[in-house]
Coordinates of C-alpha atoms in Angstrom, one line a residue:
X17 CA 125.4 -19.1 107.5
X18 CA 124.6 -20.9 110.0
X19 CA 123.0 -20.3 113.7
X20 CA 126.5 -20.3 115.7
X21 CA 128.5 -18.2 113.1
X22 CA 125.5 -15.3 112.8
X23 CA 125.6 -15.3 116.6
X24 CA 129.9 -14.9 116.6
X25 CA 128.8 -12.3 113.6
X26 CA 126.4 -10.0 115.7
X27 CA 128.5 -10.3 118.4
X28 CA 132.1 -9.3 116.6
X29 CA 129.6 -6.5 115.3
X30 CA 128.6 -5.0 118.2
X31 CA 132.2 -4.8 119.8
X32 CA 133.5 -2.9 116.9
X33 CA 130.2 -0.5 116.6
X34 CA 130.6 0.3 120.1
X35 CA 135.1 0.2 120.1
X36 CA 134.1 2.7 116.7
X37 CA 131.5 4.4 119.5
X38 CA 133.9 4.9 122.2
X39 CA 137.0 6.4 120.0
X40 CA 135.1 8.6 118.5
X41 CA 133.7 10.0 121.5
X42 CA 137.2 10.2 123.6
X43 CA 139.2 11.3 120.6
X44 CA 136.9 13.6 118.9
X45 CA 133.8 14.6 121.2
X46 CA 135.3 14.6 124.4
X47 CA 139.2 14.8 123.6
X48 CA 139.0 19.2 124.5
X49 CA 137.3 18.6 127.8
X50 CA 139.5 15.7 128.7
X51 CA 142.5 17.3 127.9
X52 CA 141.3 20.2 130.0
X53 CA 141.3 18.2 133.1
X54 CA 142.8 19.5 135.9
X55 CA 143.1 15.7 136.7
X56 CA 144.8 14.6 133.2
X57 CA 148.2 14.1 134.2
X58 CA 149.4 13.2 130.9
X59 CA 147.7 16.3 129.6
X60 CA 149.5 18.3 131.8
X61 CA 153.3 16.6 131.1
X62 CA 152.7 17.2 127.7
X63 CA 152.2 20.9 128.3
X64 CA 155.0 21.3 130.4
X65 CA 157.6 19.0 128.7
X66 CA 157.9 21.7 126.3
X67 CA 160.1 25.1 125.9
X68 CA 157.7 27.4 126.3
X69 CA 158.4 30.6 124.4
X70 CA 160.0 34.1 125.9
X71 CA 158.0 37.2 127.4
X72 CA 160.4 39.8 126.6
X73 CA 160.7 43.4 127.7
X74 CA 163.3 45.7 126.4
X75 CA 165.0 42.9 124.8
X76 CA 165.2 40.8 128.2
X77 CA 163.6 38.0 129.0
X78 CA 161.1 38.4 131.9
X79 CA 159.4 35.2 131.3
X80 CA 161.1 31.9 130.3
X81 CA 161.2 28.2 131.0
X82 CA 163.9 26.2 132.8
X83 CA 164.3 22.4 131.9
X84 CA 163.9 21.0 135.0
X85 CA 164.9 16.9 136.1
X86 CA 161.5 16.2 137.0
X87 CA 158.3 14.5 135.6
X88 CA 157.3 17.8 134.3
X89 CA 160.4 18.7 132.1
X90 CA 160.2 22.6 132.5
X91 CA 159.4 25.1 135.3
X92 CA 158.7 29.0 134.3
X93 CA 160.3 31.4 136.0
X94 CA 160.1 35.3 136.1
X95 CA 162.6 37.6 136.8
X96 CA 161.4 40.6 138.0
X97 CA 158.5 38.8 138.6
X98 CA 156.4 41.0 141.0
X99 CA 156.8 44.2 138.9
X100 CA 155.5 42.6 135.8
X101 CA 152.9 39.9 136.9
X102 CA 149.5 42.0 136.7
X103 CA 150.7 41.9 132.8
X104 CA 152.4 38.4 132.3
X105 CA 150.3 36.6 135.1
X106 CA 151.5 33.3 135.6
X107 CA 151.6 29.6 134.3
X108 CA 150.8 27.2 137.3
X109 CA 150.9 23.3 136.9
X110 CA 147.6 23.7 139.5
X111 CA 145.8 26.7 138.8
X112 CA 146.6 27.0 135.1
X113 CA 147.6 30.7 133.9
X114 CA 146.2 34.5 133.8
X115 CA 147.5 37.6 132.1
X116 CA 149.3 37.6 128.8
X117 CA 150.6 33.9 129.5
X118 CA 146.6 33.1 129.4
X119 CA 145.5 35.9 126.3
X120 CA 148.4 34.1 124.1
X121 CA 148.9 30.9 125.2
X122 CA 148.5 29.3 121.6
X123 CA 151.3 31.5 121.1
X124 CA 153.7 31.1 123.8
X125 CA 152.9 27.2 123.5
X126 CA 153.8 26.8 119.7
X127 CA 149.7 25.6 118.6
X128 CA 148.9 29.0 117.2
X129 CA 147.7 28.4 113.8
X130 CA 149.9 31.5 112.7
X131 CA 152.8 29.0 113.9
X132 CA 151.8 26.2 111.7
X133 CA 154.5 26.5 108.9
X134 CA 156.8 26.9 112.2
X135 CA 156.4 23.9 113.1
X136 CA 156.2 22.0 109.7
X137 CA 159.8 23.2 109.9
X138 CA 161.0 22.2 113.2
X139 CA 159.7 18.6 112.4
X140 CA 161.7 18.7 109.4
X141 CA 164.3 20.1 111.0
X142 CA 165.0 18.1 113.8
X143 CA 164.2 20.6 116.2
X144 CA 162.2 20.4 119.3
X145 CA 159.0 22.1 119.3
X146 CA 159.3 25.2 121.1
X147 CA 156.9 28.9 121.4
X148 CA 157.0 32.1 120.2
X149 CA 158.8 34.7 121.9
X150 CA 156.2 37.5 122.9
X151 CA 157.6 40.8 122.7
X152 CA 156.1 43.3 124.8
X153 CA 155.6 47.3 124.2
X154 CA 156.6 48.2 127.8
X155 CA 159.4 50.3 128.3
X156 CA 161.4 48.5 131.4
X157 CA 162.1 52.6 132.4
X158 CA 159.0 53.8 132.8
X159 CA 157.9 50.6 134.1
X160 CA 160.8 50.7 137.0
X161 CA 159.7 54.3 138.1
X162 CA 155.8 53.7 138.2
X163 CA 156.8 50.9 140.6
X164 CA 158.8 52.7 142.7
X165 CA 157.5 56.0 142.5
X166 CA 153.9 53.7 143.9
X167 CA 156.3 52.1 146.1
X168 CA 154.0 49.5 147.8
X169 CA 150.7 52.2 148.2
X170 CA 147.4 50.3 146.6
X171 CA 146.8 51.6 142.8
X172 CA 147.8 51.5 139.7
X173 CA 149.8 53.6 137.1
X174 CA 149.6 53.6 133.4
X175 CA 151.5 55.0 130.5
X176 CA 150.7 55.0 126.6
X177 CA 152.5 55.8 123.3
X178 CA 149.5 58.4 122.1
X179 CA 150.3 58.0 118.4
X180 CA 150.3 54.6 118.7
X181 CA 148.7 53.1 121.8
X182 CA 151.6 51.0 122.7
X183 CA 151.2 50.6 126.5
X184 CA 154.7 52.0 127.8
X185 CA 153.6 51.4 131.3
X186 CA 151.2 49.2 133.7
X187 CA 152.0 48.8 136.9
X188 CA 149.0 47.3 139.9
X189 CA 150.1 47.2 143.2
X190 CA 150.2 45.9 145.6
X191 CA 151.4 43.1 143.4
X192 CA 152.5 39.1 144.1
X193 CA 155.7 36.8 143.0
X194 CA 154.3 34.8 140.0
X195 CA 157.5 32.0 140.8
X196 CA 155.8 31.2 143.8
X197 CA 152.6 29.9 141.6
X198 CA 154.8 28.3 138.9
X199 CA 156.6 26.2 141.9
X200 CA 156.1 22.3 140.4
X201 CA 155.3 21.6 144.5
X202 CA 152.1 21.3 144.4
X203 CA 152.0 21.7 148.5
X204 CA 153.6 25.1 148.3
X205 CA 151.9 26.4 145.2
X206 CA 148.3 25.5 147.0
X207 CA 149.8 27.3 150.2
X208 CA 150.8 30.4 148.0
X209 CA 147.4 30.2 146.2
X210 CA 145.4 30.4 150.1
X211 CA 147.8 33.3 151.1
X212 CA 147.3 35.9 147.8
X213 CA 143.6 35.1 147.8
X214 CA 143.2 35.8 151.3
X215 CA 145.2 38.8 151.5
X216 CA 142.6 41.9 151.8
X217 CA 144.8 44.4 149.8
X218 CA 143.6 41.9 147.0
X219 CA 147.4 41.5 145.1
X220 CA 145.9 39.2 142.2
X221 CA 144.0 42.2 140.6
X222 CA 145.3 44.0 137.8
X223 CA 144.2 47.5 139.0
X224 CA 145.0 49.2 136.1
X225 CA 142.7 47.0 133.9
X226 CA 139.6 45.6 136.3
X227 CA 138.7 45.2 139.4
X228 CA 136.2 47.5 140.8
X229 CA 137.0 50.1 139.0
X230 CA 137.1 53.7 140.7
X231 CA 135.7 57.5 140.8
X232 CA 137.7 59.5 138.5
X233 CA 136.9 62.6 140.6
X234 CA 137.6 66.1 138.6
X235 CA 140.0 64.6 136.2
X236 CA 136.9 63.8 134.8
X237 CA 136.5 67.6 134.1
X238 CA 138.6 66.9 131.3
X239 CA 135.9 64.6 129.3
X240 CA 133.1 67.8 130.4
X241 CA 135.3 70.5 129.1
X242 CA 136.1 68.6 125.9
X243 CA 132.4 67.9 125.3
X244 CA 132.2 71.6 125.8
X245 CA 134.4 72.5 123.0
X246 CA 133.2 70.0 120.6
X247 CA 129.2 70.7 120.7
X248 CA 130.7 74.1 119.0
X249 CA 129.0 76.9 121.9
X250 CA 132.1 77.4 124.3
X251 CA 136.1 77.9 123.9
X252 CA 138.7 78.0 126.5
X253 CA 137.6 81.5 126.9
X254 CA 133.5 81.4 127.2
X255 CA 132.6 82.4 130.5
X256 CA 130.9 79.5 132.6
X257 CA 128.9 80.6 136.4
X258 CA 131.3 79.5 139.0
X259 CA 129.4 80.0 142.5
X260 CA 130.8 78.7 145.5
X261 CA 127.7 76.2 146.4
X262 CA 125.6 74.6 143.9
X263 CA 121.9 72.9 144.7
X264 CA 121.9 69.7 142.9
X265 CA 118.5 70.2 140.6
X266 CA 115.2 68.8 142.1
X267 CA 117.3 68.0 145.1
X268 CA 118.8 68.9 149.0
X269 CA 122.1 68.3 148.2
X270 CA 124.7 70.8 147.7
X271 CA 128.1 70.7 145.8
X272 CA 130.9 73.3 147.0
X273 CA 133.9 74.2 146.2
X274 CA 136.8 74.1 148.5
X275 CA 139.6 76.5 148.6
X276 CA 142.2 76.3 151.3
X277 CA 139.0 74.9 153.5
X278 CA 136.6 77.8 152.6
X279 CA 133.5 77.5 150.0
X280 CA 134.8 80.3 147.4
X281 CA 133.4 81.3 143.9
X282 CA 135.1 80.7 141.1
X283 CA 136.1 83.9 139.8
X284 CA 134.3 87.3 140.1
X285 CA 130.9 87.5 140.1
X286 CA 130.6 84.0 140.5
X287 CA 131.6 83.4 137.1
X288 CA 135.5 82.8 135.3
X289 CA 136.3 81.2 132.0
X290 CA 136.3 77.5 130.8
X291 CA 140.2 77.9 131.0
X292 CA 140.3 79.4 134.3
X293 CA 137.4 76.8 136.1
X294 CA 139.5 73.7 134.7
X295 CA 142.4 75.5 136.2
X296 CA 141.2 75.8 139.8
X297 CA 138.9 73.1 139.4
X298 CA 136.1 74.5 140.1
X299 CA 133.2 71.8 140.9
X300 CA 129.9 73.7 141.0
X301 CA 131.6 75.1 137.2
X302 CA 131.7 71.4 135.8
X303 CA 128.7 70.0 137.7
X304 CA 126.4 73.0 136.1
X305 CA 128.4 72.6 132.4
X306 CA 127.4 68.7 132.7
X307 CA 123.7 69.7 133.5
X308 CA 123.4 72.6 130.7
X309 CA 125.7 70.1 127.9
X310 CA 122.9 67.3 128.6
X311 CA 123.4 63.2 129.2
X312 CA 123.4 62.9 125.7
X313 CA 126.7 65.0 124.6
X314 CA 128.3 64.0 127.7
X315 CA 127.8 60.0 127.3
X316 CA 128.7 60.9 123.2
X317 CA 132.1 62.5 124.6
X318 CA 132.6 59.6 126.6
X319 CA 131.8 56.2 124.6
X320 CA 134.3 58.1 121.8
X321 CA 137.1 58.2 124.2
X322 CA 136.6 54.2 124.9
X323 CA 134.2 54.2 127.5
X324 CA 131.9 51.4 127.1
X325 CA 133.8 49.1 125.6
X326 CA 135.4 46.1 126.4
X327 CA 138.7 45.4 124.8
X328 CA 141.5 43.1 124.5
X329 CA 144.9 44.4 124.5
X330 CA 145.1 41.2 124.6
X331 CA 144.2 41.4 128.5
X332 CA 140.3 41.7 128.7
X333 CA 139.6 45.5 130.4
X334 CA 136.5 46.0 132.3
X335 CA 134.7 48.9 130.5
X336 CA 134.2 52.1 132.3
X337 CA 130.9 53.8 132.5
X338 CA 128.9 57.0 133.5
X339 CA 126.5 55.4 134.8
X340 CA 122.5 55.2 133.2
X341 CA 119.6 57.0 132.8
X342 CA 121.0 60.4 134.8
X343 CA 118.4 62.7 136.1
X344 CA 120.2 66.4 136.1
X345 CA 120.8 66.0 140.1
X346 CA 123.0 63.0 138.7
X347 CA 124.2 64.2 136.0
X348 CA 125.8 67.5 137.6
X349 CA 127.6 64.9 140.3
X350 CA 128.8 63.0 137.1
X351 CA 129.9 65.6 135.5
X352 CA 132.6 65.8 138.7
X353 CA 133.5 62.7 138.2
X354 CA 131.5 61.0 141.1
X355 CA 128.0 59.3 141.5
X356 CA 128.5 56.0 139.0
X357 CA 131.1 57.0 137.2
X358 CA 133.3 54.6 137.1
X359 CA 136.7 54.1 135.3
X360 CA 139.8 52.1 135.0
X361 CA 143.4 54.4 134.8
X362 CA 143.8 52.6 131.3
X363 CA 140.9 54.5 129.9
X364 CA 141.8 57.9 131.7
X365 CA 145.0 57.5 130.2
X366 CA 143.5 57.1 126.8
X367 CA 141.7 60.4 127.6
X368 CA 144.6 61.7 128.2
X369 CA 146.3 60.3 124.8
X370 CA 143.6 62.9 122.8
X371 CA 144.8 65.5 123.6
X372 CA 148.2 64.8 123.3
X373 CA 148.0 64.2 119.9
X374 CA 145.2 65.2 117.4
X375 CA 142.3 64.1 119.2
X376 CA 142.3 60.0 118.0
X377 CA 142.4 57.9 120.4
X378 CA 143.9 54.1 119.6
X379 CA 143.4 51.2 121.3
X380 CA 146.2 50.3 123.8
X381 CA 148.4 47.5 122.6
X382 CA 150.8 45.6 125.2
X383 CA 152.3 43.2 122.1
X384 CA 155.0 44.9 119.9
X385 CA 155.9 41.7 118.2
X386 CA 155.5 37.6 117.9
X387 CA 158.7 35.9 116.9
X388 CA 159.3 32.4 115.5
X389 CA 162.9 30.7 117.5
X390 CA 164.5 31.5 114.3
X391 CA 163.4 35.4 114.7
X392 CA 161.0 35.4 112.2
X393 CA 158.0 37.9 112.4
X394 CA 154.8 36.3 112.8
X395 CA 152.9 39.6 114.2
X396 CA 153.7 43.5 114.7
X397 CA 151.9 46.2 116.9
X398 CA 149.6 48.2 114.4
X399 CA 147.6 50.9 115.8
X400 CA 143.8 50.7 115.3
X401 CA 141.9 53.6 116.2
X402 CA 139.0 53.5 118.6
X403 CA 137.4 57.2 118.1
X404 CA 138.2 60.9 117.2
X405 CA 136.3 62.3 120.1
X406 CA 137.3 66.5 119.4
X407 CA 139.2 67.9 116.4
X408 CA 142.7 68.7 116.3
X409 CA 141.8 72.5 116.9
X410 CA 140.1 71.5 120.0
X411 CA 142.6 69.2 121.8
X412 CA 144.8 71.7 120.8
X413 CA 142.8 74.1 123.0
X414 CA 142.5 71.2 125.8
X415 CA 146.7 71.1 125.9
X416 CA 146.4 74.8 126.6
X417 CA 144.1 74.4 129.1
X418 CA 146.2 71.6 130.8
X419 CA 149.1 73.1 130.7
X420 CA 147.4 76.1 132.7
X421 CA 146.8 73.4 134.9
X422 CA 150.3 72.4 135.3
X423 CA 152.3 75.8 135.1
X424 CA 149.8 77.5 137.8
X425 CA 147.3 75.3 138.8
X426 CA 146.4 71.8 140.9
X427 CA 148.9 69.9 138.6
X428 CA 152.9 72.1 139.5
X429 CA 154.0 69.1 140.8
X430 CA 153.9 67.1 138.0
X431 CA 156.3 69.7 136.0
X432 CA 159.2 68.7 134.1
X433 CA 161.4 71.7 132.3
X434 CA 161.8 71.4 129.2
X435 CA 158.7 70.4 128.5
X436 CA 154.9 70.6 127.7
X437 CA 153.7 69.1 129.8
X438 CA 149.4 69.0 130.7
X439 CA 147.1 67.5 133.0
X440 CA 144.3 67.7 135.4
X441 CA 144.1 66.2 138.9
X442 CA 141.5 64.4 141.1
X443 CA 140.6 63.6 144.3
X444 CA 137.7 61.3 144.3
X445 CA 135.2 60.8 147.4
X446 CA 134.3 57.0 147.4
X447 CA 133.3 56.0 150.6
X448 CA 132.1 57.4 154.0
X449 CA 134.6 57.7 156.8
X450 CA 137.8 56.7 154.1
X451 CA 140.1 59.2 152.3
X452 CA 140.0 60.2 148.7
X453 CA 141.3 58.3 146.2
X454 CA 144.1 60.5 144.2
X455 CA 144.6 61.0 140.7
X456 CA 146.6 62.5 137.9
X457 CA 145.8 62.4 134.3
X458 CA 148.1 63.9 131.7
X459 CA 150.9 64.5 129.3
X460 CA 154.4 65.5 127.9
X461 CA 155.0 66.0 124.6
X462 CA 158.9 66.8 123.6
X463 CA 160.4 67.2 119.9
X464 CA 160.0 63.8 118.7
X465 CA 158.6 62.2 121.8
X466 CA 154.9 61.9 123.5
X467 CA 153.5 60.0 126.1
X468 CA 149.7 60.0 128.3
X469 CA 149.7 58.8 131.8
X470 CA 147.0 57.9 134.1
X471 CA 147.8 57.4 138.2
X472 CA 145.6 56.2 140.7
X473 CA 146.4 55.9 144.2
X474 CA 144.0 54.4 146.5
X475 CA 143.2 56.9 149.4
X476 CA 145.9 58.8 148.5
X477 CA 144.2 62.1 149.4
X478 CA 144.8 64.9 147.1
X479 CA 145.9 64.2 143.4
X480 CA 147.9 67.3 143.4
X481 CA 150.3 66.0 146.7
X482 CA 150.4 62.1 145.9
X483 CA 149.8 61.0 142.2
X484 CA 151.1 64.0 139.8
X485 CA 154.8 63.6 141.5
X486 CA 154.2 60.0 140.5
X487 CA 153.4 61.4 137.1
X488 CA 156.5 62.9 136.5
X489 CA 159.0 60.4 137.3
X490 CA 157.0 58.1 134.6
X491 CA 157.2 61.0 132.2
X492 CA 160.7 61.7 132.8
X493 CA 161.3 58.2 132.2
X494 CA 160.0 58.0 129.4
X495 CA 161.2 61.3 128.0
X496 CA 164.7 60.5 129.2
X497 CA 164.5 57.3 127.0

C-alpha cells in the first residue's frame, strides 16, 4: 500500500472509531440523562404525544389525558382536581410530575416492564400505545367528607381499611388545582408554579404523608397504654398514680393536668385505673407510665406500629419518631406525646388500625389494581403486614378502653349509634404564643365493616371540639358505604 492510500486508510479510520465513539456515548452512555433534559424538546413530545393511562377512583376517572391540536398531542386534566392532588400530584410539561403520577409513571406511561407483553400486542394489533389505568383504593365518600368536613382549615385527614391497609381516605389541605400545572402554556404554568410555592400555608405538601410532621399530643397515650398491656404487669384495670402536677425527673419542669382550667388528680388519692386515666386523659398518668415502662418498651411499641420506617404506598412517607436517646425528664414528656415526638396522621391511623382488628398492623396501600386498555389485570392490592405490636386479647382491651373514651370521655363527639366506635383525642402544644394542634385517632367497627382514622388539624385547639366531629362524618361515610 502505498503512502497516499495508508494516509486516506488512517484517516477513514479515525472517523469511524470516533462516529463508533460518539454513538455509543449519546445512545447508550448518555441517552437517560439526555432524555431527562428539561431542555429535550423531542424528549418531551414523545412523552406527551401519547395516551397516558387513567387514575381512577370509584370507577371514575380523576386523571386522564385529552388529545390536544398542539405540538404536544395530549394535555392531562383532573377533575376534582384539588381534592385528590396531594395523592395524584400532577404531570407538568415544565416541572415534570409528583404523587402517584411520579411513584408509577412506568405504569401510567405504558414502559413498565410488567406492560411488556402489552405492548408486544398493541404493536401487533394496530393499536396505539397507550398506559395503564391505575386504580386507586380511595373511597370517593369518605374522601368527599374529609374534605369538607376540613373545609379549607390547614391539616390533613386519613382513613384505612384495617384488615387490609387500603387507604380509604387522604385528604391535605389546604390543597392546589393540579390543571393549572398541567396547562401546555408554559407562561401560565411558571406563574402558577411562583404563586403555590410562595404561598405560606404551604398547599404543595401532602400533610398527611410529610412535611414537618407534628406532636401527636395524648393520642399518643394510646402507643403508652398499649406498651403497658403488652410488657404483661398492667390491665385496663391496674391502678396507675394520677397526681395533679408531676416534676419532670432530674428537672424544674412540671407537667399538670387540666380540668375545666384547674390542676386536678386523677382519681382519688391521686391514683385511678389504666382505663379510667386514658379516659380523662390524665397527663402526669401517661408521663409517669412512660418513665416506669422505660425508652426501651416504649420505642419497641412504637417501631412495631410503623414508626421508623419509611415506606412507599407507593408515595414515599416521612417516618415518624420518638425522638433519641430520652433521659426520663424526656421520656415522661414523650410519653404525652410532645418533646420530639413526631408523627405523620398516616401512621396514627395505623395505630389506630391495631386495635381495630387483632393487633396487625399492614402497610397502607393507595393502589387497588393496574389494568391493561383491554382490562386485563397486571397488579392487585395484597396486604403485607408491617408488625403485631399487642395480641388480639390486648387490643381487645385497648377497644374497651377507647370506647370508654368515646361513650363518656374526651372523644362523645365523634359518636355514631349503631356503632363501636373508639378513640382517643389530642391537643398538641407546638409552639410558644400559637394554639394547639387538634387531633382524633380512632375507629368504628360494624357487622362486616371496619375502618381507623387519623385527623389533624393545625391549631385547631382541642381535639375533642374540632377533629373527632371530623372523625365521624369520615366514619359515617364509610360505614354508610
Amino acid at each position: 500500500m502505498n503512502k497516499p492510500l495508508r494516509h486516506v486508510w488512517l484517516v477513514i479510520s479515525i472517523l469511524f472509531a470516533l462516529l463508533f465513539t460518539s454513538t455509543t456515548y449519546f445512545q447508550i452512555i448518555a441517552a437517560d440523562r439526555l432524555s431527562a433534559d428539561s431542555r429535550n424538546a423531542r424528549a418531551i413530545y414523545n412523552e406527551f404525544g401519547q395516551p397516558r393511562g387513567q387514575i381512577v377512583v370509584g370507577g371514575s376517572a380523576i386523571a386522564t389525558s385529552v388529545e390536544t391540536d398542539d405540538n404536544y398531542g395530549y394535555l392531562r386534566t383532573y377533575d376534582p382536581g384539588a381534592m385528590y392532588a396531594p395523592v395524584t400530584g400532577y404531570y407538568s410539561v415544565v416541572y415534570g410530575f409528583s404523587g402517584i403520577e411520579r411513584a408509577l409513571n412506568d405504569t401510567l406511561s405504558g414502559s413498565a416492564d410488567s406492560l411488556f407483553y402489552q405492548r408486544i400486542v398493541d404493536v401487533l394489533s394496530g393499536r396505539p400505545a397507550s398506559g395503564a389505568t391505575v386504580e386507586l383504593t380511595l373511597d370517593p365518600a369518605a374522601q368527599e367528607a374529609a374534605w369538607d368536613a376540613l373545609d379549607g382549615r390547614r391539616g390533613a385527614v386519613v382513613a384505612l381499611d384495617p384488615e387490609t391497609g387500603a387507604v380509604l381516605a387522604m385528604v391535605s389541605a389546604p390543597s392546589y388545582d393540579p390543571n393549572r400545572l398541567a396547562s401546555h402554556s408554559t407562561g401560565d404554568v411558571q406563574e402558577a408554579w411562583s404563586a403555590l410555592n410562595e404561598d405560606p400555608e404551604r398547599p404543595l405538601t401532602n400533610r398527611a404523608i410529610g412535611g414537618d410532621l407534628y406532636p401527636p399530643g395524648s393520642a399518643f397515650k394510646l402507643l403508652v397504654a398499649a406498651a403497658a398491656l403488652e410488657s404483661g404487669e398492667y390491665t385496663e384495670e391496674s391502678v396507675i398514680p394520677g397526681p395533679g402536677t408531676y416534676q419532670l425527673p432530674n428537672s424544674s419542669s412540671v407537667i399538670n393536668n387540666f380540668s375545666g382550667g384547674r390542676q386536678d388528680p386523677c382519681g382519688p388519692d391521686d391514683q385511678s385505673t389504666l382505663a379510667e386515666a386514658l379516659r380523662q386523659s390524665c397527663n402526669t398518668s401517661f408521663a409517669m407510665l412512660a418513665v416506669e415502662l422505660g425508652e426501651e418498651q416504649l420505642r419497641e411499641t412504637a417501631e412495631s406500629f410503623g414508626f421508623g420506617q419509611r415506606l412507599e404506598i407507593p408515595l414515599s412517607v416521612t417516618p415518624s419518631t420518638i425522638g433519641e436517646e430520652l433521659d426520663d425528664a424526656q421520656l415522661a414528656t414523650t410519653g404525652i406525646g410532645q418533646f420530639e415526638t413526631r408523627v405523620t396522621p398516616l401512621q396514627m391511623a395505623m395505630v389506630a388500625s391495631a386495635f381495630a382488628t387483632d393487633g396487625v398492623v399492614h402497610q397502607p396501600q393507595l393502589v387497588q389494581a393496574v389494568r391493561t386498555s383491554d382490562l386485563s389485570t397486571v397488579a392487585e392490592l395484597s396486604p403485607i403486614e408491617v408488625g403485631q405490636p399487642l395480641s388480639a386479647s390486648d387490643a381487645a382491651l385497648m377497644r374497651s378502653m377507647m370506647v370508654g373514651v368515646v361513650e363518656d370521655g374526651t372523644g362523645t363527639a365523634a359518636a355514631i349509634e349503631g356503632l363501636e366506635v373508639g378513640g382517643k383525642t389530642g391537643t398538641a402544644q407546638w409552639g410558644e404564643d400559637r394554639a394547639a394542634h387538634s387531633w382524633f385517632v380512632g375507629y368504628a367497627r360494624g357487622e362486616e365493616q371496619k375502618v381507623a382514622v387519623a385527623v389533624l388539624v393545625e391549631e385547631g385547639g382541642y381535639g375533642s371540639r374540632t377533629a373527632a366531629p371530623i372523625a365521624k362524618d369520615v366514619m359515617e361515610a364509610v360505614m354508610d358505604g
